[in-house]
Amino acid sequence: MDSAPRKGEQTRLAIIECALEMASLQGLGALTLGTLAEQMRMSKTGVFARVGSIQALQMDVLHAYRARFRDHVVDPASAAPAGVARLRAMFGYWARHVGAAQGSGCFYLSCASEFDDCPGPLRDAVLADVLEWRAALERCVQQAIDCGQLHASADTRQLVYEMAGLILVLHHDTRLLRAAHGAERSARAFERLLATFKGEVAAANAPVFTLRRTIHRL
Amino acid sequence: MDSAPRKGEQTRLAIIECALEMASLQGLGALTLGTLAEQMRMSKTGVFARVGSIQALQMDVLHAYRARFRDHVVDPASAAPAGVARLRAMFGYWARHVGAAQGSGCFYLSCASEFDDCPGPLRDAVLADVLEWRAALERCVQQAIDCGQLHASADTRQLVYEMAGLILVLHHDTRLLRAAHGAERSARAFERLLATFKGEVAAANAPVFTLRRTIHRL
């Protein structure tokens, strides 16, 4: 009788895992207890008994993805020494996770698109996770500055912003264009970005003047 | 009686415009003749009589957005002189269109996320439009190379790929993070990118070696 609760919890986790796979393809909003029950070969009542409402399930799915992102990206990257080596590892594992053509891509990016216009707890949860990851990246950039590996005047948020852009276009091109070029193109751009922020590139701070021209003209 | 078909066409266009606004918020897949009829204060039969099936309407919505993108981005940018000036205009109008916080953002980017895993005519249509715009950007980069404004060895696809990344992160941060920093951050990064591809930055081709190290380690 001891194994009964454990088995129940295993079933619950299996349902959430299945829901994450379905939501990765069709969006969290498309999840229904009915389709999930069909996929799991369970009764709808059985699914409901394990996961409760669809709203509770959607939040569980987000938490499950959070754990997956931690396992695939955050934890392995943390093993690298603080500074540029860790920043490179963070970008590398993130890119590999997002660019995996056979996988579900980055669920945060799909959710960003699905919920950016939908205020509510799901949007808040996605936003919190995205901001937490950005903050971790910014801390890592700051450590690289502190130990003299990046230029003291480097704009940490600008660097992390541009890293995010390289991940977003990798995700976009891999999934919509089915293009294989993204991993190499993003890695190449990231290394040039690092070189710029190391201060090796003299022109790094020049663009501000031309930027103003651009804004005025448009 | 002459005005009857014209009025019918006007109604059809108004329905499509309304559908584009709804789809920008909830996705093309969420459109139904019922909700559209409610929004337009028409009968469902009346909507169906004007636009036909939901599939036909979804394609009309994409065509309507194509025309909007042409009006807001492609045509005004084409007025700039060929070369870097036009490339800067293409990026500037694109960024302004995507970053408009009050607007619906870039519908192609929402559709990319919605349909990347859904083979079919809608995915094909979005893909074709995205590739056409990328090709136009690449032609513009090539013109800038041909007239000596960008370095002869510049990788046109790499430059356009990185421009797309700066637009994607602008879209992401404006819509999910509700952050106002995107327009300036993307413009700053774009000007640095241009400087790199002008050959002003000596280190532009250096990163290839470190790139290989990154790939081996992961």
Coordinates of N, CA, C and O in Angstrom, one line a residue, chain A residues 24-26 85 88-89 91-93 96 103-104 108-119 123 126-127 130-131 134 155 157-159 161-162 164-166 168-178 181-193 195-197 200-205 207-208 210-211 213-215 217-218, chain B residues 24-26 85 88-89 91-93 96 103-104 108-119 123 126-127 130-131 134 155 157-159 161-162 164-166 168-178 181-193 195-197 200-205 207-208 210-211 213-215 217-218:
Chain A
S24 N 4.2 22.6 -26.2 CA 5.3 23.1 -27.0 C 5.0 23.2 -28.5 O 5.5 24.0 -29.2
L25 N 4.1 22.3 -28.9 CA 3.7 22.3 -30.3 C 2.5 23.3 -30.6 O 2.5 24.0 -31.6
Q26 N 1.5 23.2 -29.7 CA 0.3 24.0 -30.0 C 0.0 25.2 -29.1 O -1.0 25.9 -29.3
A85 N 34.3 32.6 -19.4 CA 34.1 31.2 -19.6 C 32.7 30.8 -19.3 O 32.1 30.1 -20.0
R88 N 30.2 32.3 -21.8 CA 30.3 31.5 -23.0 C 29.5 30.2 -22.9 O 28.8 29.8 -23.8
A89 N 29.6 29.6 -21.7 CA 28.9 28.3 -21.5 C 27.4 28.6 -21.4 O 26.6 27.8 -21.9
F91 N 25.7 31.0 -22.9 CA 25.2 31.2 -24.2 C 25.2 29.9 -25.0 O 24.3 29.6 -25.7
G92 N 26.3 29.1 -24.9 CA 26.4 27.8 -25.6 C 25.3 26.8 -25.3 O 24.7 26.3 -26.2
Y93 N 25.1 26.6 -24.0 CA 24.1 25.6 -23.6 C 22.7 26.2 -24.0 O 21.8 25.4 -24.4
R96 N 22.3 25.7 -27.7 CA 22.1 24.3 -28.0 C 20.7 23.8 -27.6 O 20.0 23.1 -28.4
G103 N 13.9 19.0 -30.9 CA 13.2 19.2 -29.6 C 12.1 20.2 -29.8 O 11.6 20.6 -30.9
S104 N 11.6 20.7 -28.7 CA 10.4 21.6 -28.7 C 10.9 23.1 -28.8 O 10.1 24.0 -28.6
Y108 N 9.9 29.1 -23.4 CA 9.7 30.5 -22.9 C 9.5 31.4 -24.1 O 8.7 32.3 -24.0
L109 N 10.1 31.1 -25.2 CA 9.9 32.0 -26.4 C 8.6 31.7 -27.0 O 7.9 32.7 -27.5
S110 N 8.1 30.5 -27.1 CA 6.8 30.3 -27.6 C 5.7 30.9 -26.7 O 4.8 31.5 -27.1
C111 N 6.0 30.8 -25.4 CA 5.0 31.3 -24.4 C 5.1 32.9 -24.5 O 4.0 33.5 -24.3
A112 N 6.2 33.5 -24.7 CA 6.3 34.9 -24.8 C 5.4 35.4 -25.9 O 4.7 36.4 -25.7
S113 N 5.4 34.7 -27.0 CA 4.6 35.1 -28.1 C 3.1 34.8 -27.8 O 2.2 35.6 -28.2
E114 N 2.8 33.7 -27.1 CA 1.4 33.4 -26.9 C 0.8 34.3 -25.8 O -0.4 34.6 -25.9
F115 N 1.6 34.7 -24.8 CA 1.0 35.4 -23.7 C 1.4 36.9 -23.6 O 1.0 37.6 -22.7
D116 N 2.1 37.4 -24.6 CA 2.6 38.8 -24.5 C 1.4 39.8 -24.4 O 1.5 40.8 -23.8
D117 N 0.3 39.4 -25.0 CA -0.9 40.3 -25.0 C -2.0 39.8 -24.0 O -3.1 40.3 -24.0
C118 N -1.6 38.8 -23.2 CA -2.7 38.2 -22.3 C -2.3 38.4 -20.8 O -1.6 37.5 -20.3
P119 N -2.7 39.5 -20.2 CA -2.3 39.7 -18.7 C -2.9 38.5 -17.9 O -4.0 38.0 -18.2
R123 N 1.3 34.8 -17.9 CA 2.2 35.8 -18.4 C 3.2 36.2 -17.3 O 4.4 36.3 -17.6
V126 N 5.9 33.5 -16.8 CA 6.8 33.5 -17.9 C 7.8 34.7 -17.8 O 9.0 34.5 -17.9
L127 N 7.2 35.8 -17.6 CA 8.0 37.0 -17.4 C 9.0 36.9 -16.3 O 10.2 37.3 -16.4
V130 N 11.9 34.7 -17.3 CA 12.7 35.3 -18.3 C 13.6 36.4 -17.7 O 14.8 36.5 -17.9
L131 N 13.0 37.2 -16.8 CA 13.8 38.2 -16.1 C 14.8 37.6 -15.2 O 15.9 38.2 -15.0
R134 N 17.7 36.6 -17.4 CA 18.4 37.8 -17.8 C 19.3 38.3 -16.7 O 20.5 38.7 -16.9
D155 N 28.4 47.9 -21.1 CA 27.0 48.0 -20.8 C 26.5 46.6 -20.6 O 26.2 45.9 -21.6
R157 N 23.7 45.3 -19.7 CA 22.3 45.1 -20.2 C 22.3 45.0 -21.7 O 21.6 44.2 -22.3
Q158 N 23.1 45.9 -22.3 CA 23.2 45.9 -23.8 C 23.8 44.5 -24.3 O 23.3 44.0 -25.2
L159 N 24.8 44.1 -23.6 CA 25.4 42.8 -24.0 C 24.4 41.6 -23.9 O 24.2 40.8 -24.8
Y161 N 21.2 41.9 -23.8 CA 20.1 42.1 -24.8 C 20.5 41.6 -26.2 O 19.7 40.9 -26.8
E162 N 21.7 41.8 -26.6 CA 22.1 41.3 -27.9 C 22.3 39.8 -27.9 O 22.0 39.2 -28.9
A164 N 20.4 37.8 -26.2 CA 19.0 37.4 -26.4 C 18.5 37.4 -27.8 O 17.8 36.5 -28.3
G165 N 18.9 38.5 -28.5 CA 18.6 38.6 -29.9 C 19.2 37.4 -30.8 O 18.5 36.9 -31.6
L166 N 20.4 37.0 -30.4 CA 21.0 36.0 -31.2 C 20.4 34.6 -30.9 O 20.3 33.7 -31.7
L168 N 17.1 34.4 -30.1 CA 15.7 34.5 -30.7 C 15.8 34.3 -32.2 O 14.9 33.6 -32.7
V169 N 16.8 34.8 -32.9 CA 16.9 34.5 -34.3 C 17.3 33.1 -34.6 O 16.8 32.5 -35.6
L170 N 18.1 32.5 -33.7 CA 18.4 31.1 -33.9 C 17.1 30.2 -33.8 O 16.9 29.3 -34.6
H171 N 16.3 30.6 -32.8 CA 15.0 29.9 -32.6 C 14.1 30.0 -33.8 O 13.6 29.1 -34.3
H172 N 14.0 31.3 -34.2 CA 13.1 31.6 -35.4 C 13.6 30.9 -36.6 O 12.8 30.2 -37.3
D173 N 14.9 30.9 -36.9 CA 15.3 30.3 -38.2 C 15.3 28.8 -38.2 O 15.1 28.2 -39.2
T174 N 15.6 28.3 -37.0 CA 15.6 26.8 -36.9 C 14.2 26.3 -37.0 O 13.9 25.3 -37.7
R175 N 13.2 27.0 -36.4 CA 11.8 26.4 -36.4 C 11.0 26.9 -37.6 O 10.3 26.0 -38.1
L176 N 11.0 28.1 -38.0 CA 10.2 28.5 -39.1 C 10.9 28.2 -40.4 O 10.3 27.6 -41.3
L177 N 12.1 28.6 -40.5 CA 12.9 28.5 -41.8 C 13.4 27.1 -41.9 O 13.9 26.7 -43.0
R178 N 13.4 26.3 -40.8 CA 14.0 24.9 -40.8 C 15.5 25.0 -41.4 O 15.9 24.2 -42.1
H181 N 21.6 26.9 -40.4 CA 22.7 27.9 -40.3 C 22.8 28.6 -38.9 O 23.8 29.2 -38.6
G182 N 21.7 28.5 -38.2 CA 21.6 29.4 -37.0 C 22.7 29.2 -35.9 O 23.2 30.2 -35.4
A183 N 23.0 27.9 -35.6 CA 23.9 27.7 -34.5 C 25.3 28.3 -34.8 O 25.9 29.0 -34.0
E184 N 25.8 28.2 -36.1 CA 27.1 28.7 -36.4 C 27.0 30.3 -36.5 O 27.9 31.0 -36.0
R185 N 25.9 30.8 -37.1 CA 25.8 32.2 -37.3 C 25.7 32.9 -35.9 O 26.3 34.0 -35.7
S186 N 24.9 32.4 -35.0 CA 24.8 33.0 -33.7 C 26.1 32.9 -32.9 O 26.5 33.8 -32.2
A187 N 26.8 31.7 -33.0 CA 28.0 31.6 -32.3 C 29.1 32.6 -32.8 O 29.8 33.2 -32.0
R188 N 29.1 32.8 -34.1 CA 30.0 33.7 -34.7 C 29.8 35.1 -34.2 O 30.7 35.9 -33.8
A189 N 28.5 35.5 -34.2 CA 28.1 36.9 -33.8 C 28.4 37.1 -32.3 O 28.8 38.1 -31.9
F190 N 28.1 36.0 -31.5 CA 28.4 36.1 -30.1 C 29.9 36.3 -29.8 O 30.2 37.2 -28.9
E191 N 30.7 35.6 -30.5 CA 32.2 35.8 -30.3 C 32.6 37.2 -30.7 O 33.5 37.8 -30.0
R192 N 32.0 37.8 -31.8 CA 32.4 39.1 -32.1 C 31.9 40.1 -31.1 O 32.5 41.1 -30.7
L193 N 30.7 39.8 -30.5 CA 30.1 40.6 -29.5 C 31.0 40.7 -28.3 O 31.3 41.7 -27.7
A195 N 34.2 40.1 -28.2 CA 35.4 40.8 -28.6 C 35.2 42.3 -28.4 O 36.0 43.1 -27.9
T196 N 34.0 42.8 -28.9 CA 33.7 44.2 -28.8 C 33.7 44.6 -27.3 O 34.2 45.7 -27.0
F197 N 33.0 43.8 -26.5 CA 32.9 44.2 -25.1 C 34.2 44.0 -24.3 O 34.3 44.4 -23.1
E200 N 38.5 45.2 -27.4 CA 39.5 45.0 -28.4 C 39.1 45.7 -29.7 O 39.9 46.0 -30.5
V201 N 37.8 46.1 -29.7 CA 37.3 46.8 -30.9 C 37.2 48.3 -30.7 O 36.3 48.7 -29.9
A202 N 38.0 49.1 -31.3 CA 38.1 50.5 -30.9 C 36.8 51.2 -31.2 O 36.4 52.1 -30.5
A203 N 36.0 50.7 -32.2 CA 34.9 51.5 -32.7 C 33.6 51.2 -31.8 O 32.5 51.7 -32.1
A204 N 33.8 50.4 -30.8 CA 32.6 50.0 -30.0 C 31.7 51.1 -29.6 O 30.5 51.0 -29.5
N205 N 32.3 52.2 -29.2 CA 31.5 53.3 -28.6 C 31.1 54.4 -29.7 O 30.4 55.3 -29.3
P207 N 29.1 54.3 -32.4 CA 27.8 54.4 -33.1 C 26.8 55.3 -32.5 O 25.8 55.6 -33.1
V208 N 27.0 55.8 -31.3 CA 26.0 56.6 -30.6 C 25.6 57.8 -31.5 O 24.5 58.2 -31.6
T210 N 25.8 58.1 -34.9 CA 25.0 57.7 -36.1 C 23.6 57.3 -35.6 O 22.7 57.5 -36.3
L211 N 23.5 56.8 -34.4 CA 22.2 56.3 -33.9 C 21.3 57.5 -33.9 O 20.2 57.5 -34.3
R213 N 21.3 60.2 -35.6 CA 20.9 60.5 -37.0 C 19.8 59.6 -37.5 O 18.8 60.1 -38.0
T214 N 19.9 58.3 -37.1 CA 18.9 57.4 -37.6 C 17.5 57.8 -37.0 O 16.5 57.8 -37.7
I215 N 17.6 58.1 -35.7 CA 16.3 58.4 -35.0 C 15.7 59.7 -35.6 O 14.5 59.7 -35.8
R217 N 16.0 60.9 -38.5 CA 15.5 60.8 -39.9 C 14.2 60.1 -40.0 O 13.4 60.3 -40.9
L218 N 13.9 59.2 -39.0 CA 12.7 58.4 -39.2 C 11.5 59.0 -38.5 O 11.7 59.6 -37.5
Chain B
S24 N -3.9 39.4 -34.3 CA -2.6 40.0 -33.7 C -2.6 39.7 -32.2 O -1.5 39.6 -31.7
L25 N -3.7 39.7 -31.6 CA -3.7 39.5 -30.2 C -3.8 38.0 -29.8 O -3.1 37.6 -28.8
Q26 N -4.6 37.3 -30.5 CA -4.9 35.9 -30.0 C -4.4 34.8 -31.0 O -4.4 33.6 -30.6
A85 N 22.4 53.7 -46.9 CA 21.3 54.6 -46.5 C 20.0 53.8 -46.6 O 19.2 53.9 -45.7
R88 N 19.9 51.2 -43.8 CA 19.5 51.8 -42.5 C 18.1 52.2 -42.4 O 17.4 52.0 -41.4
A89 N 17.5 52.6 -43.6 CA 16.1 52.9 -43.6 C 15.2 51.7 -43.4 O 14.2 51.6 -42.8
F91 N 16.0 48.9 -41.9 CA 16.1 48.5 -40.5 C 15.3 49.5 -39.6 O 14.5 49.0 -38.7
G92 N 15.4 50.8 -39.9 CA 14.7 51.8 -39.1 C 13.2 51.7 -39.1 O 12.5 51.7 -38.1
Y93 N 12.7 51.5 -40.3 CA 11.2 51.4 -40.5 C 10.7 50.1 -39.9 O 9.6 50.0 -39.3
R96 N 10.7 50.4 -36.2 CA 9.7 51.3 -35.7 C 8.3 50.5 -35.8 O 7.5 50.6 -34.9
G103 N 0.8 49.2 -31.1 CA 0.3 48.5 -32.3 C 0.3 47.0 -32.0 O 0.5 46.5 -30.8
S104 N 0.1 46.2 -33.0 CA 0.0 44.8 -32.9 C 1.4 44.1 -33.0 O 1.5 42.9 -33.1
Y108 N 4.1 38.8 -38.6 CA 4.9 37.7 -39.0 C 5.6 37.0 -37.9 O 5.8 35.8 -37.9
L109 N 6.1 37.7 -36.9 CA 6.8 37.1 -35.8 C 5.8 36.3 -34.9 O 6.1 35.2 -34.4
S110 N 4.6 36.9 -34.7 CA 3.6 36.1 -34.0 C 3.2 34.8 -34.7 O 3.1 33.7 -34.2
C111 N 3.1 35.0 -36.1 CA 2.7 33.8 -36.9 C 3.8 32.8 -36.9 O 3.6 31.6 -37.0
A112 N 5.1 33.3 -36.9 CA 6.2 32.4 -37.0 C 6.1 31.4 -35.8 O 6.3 30.2 -35.9
S113 N 5.8 32.0 -34.6 CA 5.7 31.2 -33.4 C 4.5 30.3 -33.4 O 4.5 29.2 -33.0
E114 N 3.4 30.8 -34.0 CA 2.2 30.0 -34.0 C 2.2 28.9 -35.0 O 1.7 27.8 -34.7
F115 N 2.9 29.1 -36.1 CA 2.8 28.1 -37.2 C 4.1 27.3 -37.4 O 4.2 26.5 -38.4
D116 N 5.2 27.6 -36.6 CA 6.4 26.9 -36.9 C 6.3 25.4 -36.9 O 7.0 24.7 -37.6
D117 N 5.4 24.9 -36.1 CA 5.3 23.5 -36.0 C 4.0 22.9 -36.7 O 3.7 21.8 -36.5
C118 N 3.4 23.8 -37.5 CA 2.1 23.4 -38.2 C 2.3 23.4 -39.7 O 2.0 24.5 -40.3
P119 N 2.7 22.4 -40.3 CA 2.8 22.4 -41.8 C 1.4 22.7 -42.4 O 0.4 22.3 -41.9
R123 N 1.5 28.3 -42.9 CA 2.9 28.3 -42.6 C 3.7 28.6 -43.9 O 4.7 29.4 -43.9
V126 N 3.5 32.4 -44.6 CA 4.3 33.2 -43.7 C 5.8 33.1 -44.1 O 6.5 34.0 -44.2
L127 N 6.2 31.8 -44.3 CA 7.6 31.5 -44.7 C 8.0 32.2 -45.9 O 9.1 32.9 -46.0
V130 N 8.5 36.0 -45.2 CA 9.7 36.2 -44.4 C 10.9 36.1 -45.3 O 11.8 36.9 -45.3
L131 N 10.9 35.0 -46.2 CA 12.1 34.8 -47.0 C 12.2 35.9 -48.1 O 13.3 36.3 -48.4
R134 N 13.8 38.8 -46.3 CA 15.2 38.6 -46.1 C 16.0 38.8 -47.4 O 17.1 39.3 -47.4
D155 N 29.8 39.1 -45.3 CA 28.9 38.0 -45.4 C 27.4 38.5 -45.4 O 26.9 38.8 -44.3
R157 N 24.5 37.3 -45.7 CA 23.5 36.6 -45.0 C 23.7 36.7 -43.5 O 22.8 36.7 -42.7
Q158 N 25.0 36.7 -43.1 CA 25.3 36.9 -41.7 C 24.8 38.3 -41.2 O 24.2 38.4 -40.1
L159 N 25.0 39.3 -42.0 CA 24.6 40.6 -41.6 C 23.0 40.7 -41.4 O 22.5 41.2 -40.4
Y161 N 21.0 38.2 -41.0 CA 20.7 37.3 -39.8 C 20.7 38.0 -38.5 O 19.8 38.0 -37.7
E162 N 21.8 38.8 -38.3 CA 22.0 39.5 -37.1 C 21.0 40.7 -37.0 O 20.5 41.0 -35.9
A164 N 18.0 40.6 -38.2 CA 16.7 39.9 -37.8 C 16.7 39.6 -36.3 O 15.7 39.8 -35.6
G165 N 17.9 39.3 -35.7 CA 18.0 39.0 -34.3 C 17.6 40.3 -33.5 O 16.9 40.2 -32.4
L166 N 18.1 41.4 -34.0 CA 17.9 42.7 -33.3 C 16.4 43.1 -33.3 O 15.9 43.8 -32.4
L168 N 14.0 40.8 -33.6 CA 13.3 39.8 -32.7 C 13.3 40.2 -31.2 O 12.3 40.1 -30.5
V169 N 14.5 40.6 -30.8 CA 14.6 40.9 -29.4 C 13.9 42.2 -29.1 O 13.3 42.4 -28.0
L170 N 13.9 43.1 -30.0 CA 13.1 44.4 -29.8 C 11.6 44.0 -29.6 O 10.9 44.5 -28.7
H171 N 11.1 43.1 -30.5 CA 9.7 42.7 -30.4 C 9.5 42.0 -29.1 O 8.5 42.3 -28.4
H172 N 10.3 41.1 -28.7 CA 10.2 40.3 -27.5 C 10.2 41.2 -26.3 O 9.3 41.1 -25.4
D173 N 11.1 42.1 -26.2 CA 11.2 43.0 -25.0 C 10.1 44.0 -24.9 O 9.7 44.4 -23.8
T174 N 9.7 44.5 -26.1 CA 8.6 45.5 -26.1 C 7.3 44.8 -25.7 O 6.5 45.4 -24.9
R175 N 7.1 43.6 -26.1 CA 5.8 43.0 -25.9 C 5.7 42.2 -24.6 O 4.7 42.3 -23.9
L176 N 6.7 41.4 -24.3 CA 6.6 40.6 -23.1 C 7.1 41.4 -21.9 O 6.4 41.4 -20.9
L177 N 8.3 42.0 -22.1 CA 8.8 42.7 -20.9 C 8.2 44.1 -20.8 O 8.4 44.8 -19.7
R178 N 7.5 44.6 -21.8 CA 6.9 46.0 -21.8 C 8.0 47.0 -21.5 O 7.8 48.0 -20.8
H181 N 13.4 50.0 -23.6 CA 14.8 50.2 -24.0 C 15.1 49.6 -25.4 O 16.2 49.9 -26.0
G182 N 14.2 48.8 -26.0 CA 14.5 48.1 -27.2 C 14.9 48.9 -28.4 O 15.9 48.6 -29.0
A183 N 14.2 50.0 -28.7 CA 14.5 50.8 -29.9 C 15.9 51.3 -29.8 O 16.6 51.2 -30.8
E184 N 16.3 51.8 -28.7 CA 17.7 52.4 -28.7 C 18.7 51.3 -28.6 O 19.7 51.4 -29.3
R185 N 18.5 50.2 -27.9 CA 19.5 49.2 -27.8 C 19.7 48.5 -29.2 O 20.8 48.2 -29.6
S186 N 18.6 48.3 -29.9 CA 18.7 47.7 -31.2 C 19.4 48.6 -32.2 O 20.2 48.2 -33.0
A187 N 19.0 49.9 -32.2 CA 19.7 50.9 -33.1 C 21.2 50.9 -32.8 O 22.0 51.0 -33.7
R188 N 21.5 50.9 -31.5 CA 23.0 51.0 -31.2 C 23.7 49.8 -31.7 O 24.8 49.9 -32.3
A189 N 23.1 48.6 -31.5 CA 23.7 47.4 -32.0 C 23.8 47.3 -33.5 O 24.8 46.9 -34.1
F190 N 22.8 47.8 -34.1 CA 22.8 47.8 -35.6 C 23.9 48.7 -36.2 O 24.6 48.4 -37.1
E191 N 24.1 49.9 -35.6 CA 25.1 50.8 -36.1 C 26.5 50.2 -35.8 O 27.4 50.3 -36.7
R192 N 26.7 49.5 -34.7 CA 28.0 48.8 -34.5 C 28.2 47.7 -35.5 O 29.3 47.5 -36.0
L193 N 27.1 47.0 -35.8 CA 27.1 45.9 -36.8 C 27.5 46.5 -38.2 O 28.4 45.9 -38.9
A195 N 29.2 49.2 -38.7 CA 30.6 49.6 -38.6 C 31.5 48.3 -38.8 O 32.6 48.4 -39.5
T196 N 31.1 47.2 -38.2 CA 31.9 46.0 -38.4 C 32.0 45.6 -39.8 O 33.1 45.2 -40.4
F197 N 30.9 45.6 -40.5 CA 30.8 45.2 -41.9 C 31.4 46.2 -42.9 O 31.5 45.9 -44.1
E200 N 35.6 48.7 -40.7 CA 36.3 49.6 -39.8 C 36.8 48.9 -38.6 O 37.7 49.4 -37.9
V201 N 36.3 47.7 -38.3 CA 36.6 47.0 -37.1 C 37.6 45.9 -37.5 O 37.2 44.9 -38.1
A202 N 38.8 46.0 -37.0 CA 39.8 45.0 -37.5 C 39.6 43.6 -37.0 O 39.9 42.7 -37.7
A203 N 38.9 43.5 -35.8 CA 38.8 42.2 -35.2 C 37.6 41.4 -35.8 O 37.3 40.3 -35.3
A204 N 36.9 41.9 -36.8 CA 35.7 41.3 -37.3 C 35.8 39.9 -37.6 O 34.9 39.1 -37.4
N205 N 36.9 39.5 -38.2 CA 37.1 38.1 -38.7 C 37.8 37.2 -37.7 O 38.0 36.0 -37.9
P207 N 36.9 36.1 -34.6 CA 36.2 35.1 -33.7 C 36.1 33.7 -34.2 O 35.7 32.8 -33.4
V208 N 36.3 33.5 -35.5 CA 36.1 32.1 -36.0 C 36.9 31.1 -35.2 O 36.4 30.0 -35.0
T210 N 37.8 31.1 -32.0 CA 37.2 30.9 -30.7 C 35.8 30.1 -30.8 O 35.4 29.3 -30.0
L211 N 35.2 30.4 -32.0 CA 33.9 29.7 -32.2 C 34.1 28.2 -32.2 O 33.4 27.4 -31.6
R213 N 36.3 26.5 -30.7 CA 36.5 26.0 -29.3 C 35.2 25.8 -28.6 O 35.0 24.9 -27.9
T214 N 34.3 26.8 -28.8 CA 33.0 26.7 -28.2 C 32.2 25.5 -28.6 O 31.7 24.7 -27.8
I215 N 32.3 25.2 -29.9 CA 31.5 24.0 -30.4 C 32.1 22.7 -29.8 O 31.4 21.8 -29.4
R217 N 33.6 22.3 -27.1 CA 33.4 22.1 -25.6 C 32.0 21.6 -25.3 O 31.8 20.9 -24.3
L218 N 31.0 22.0 -26.1 CA 29.6 21.7 -25.8 C 29.2 20.4 -26.3 O 29.6 19.9 -27.3

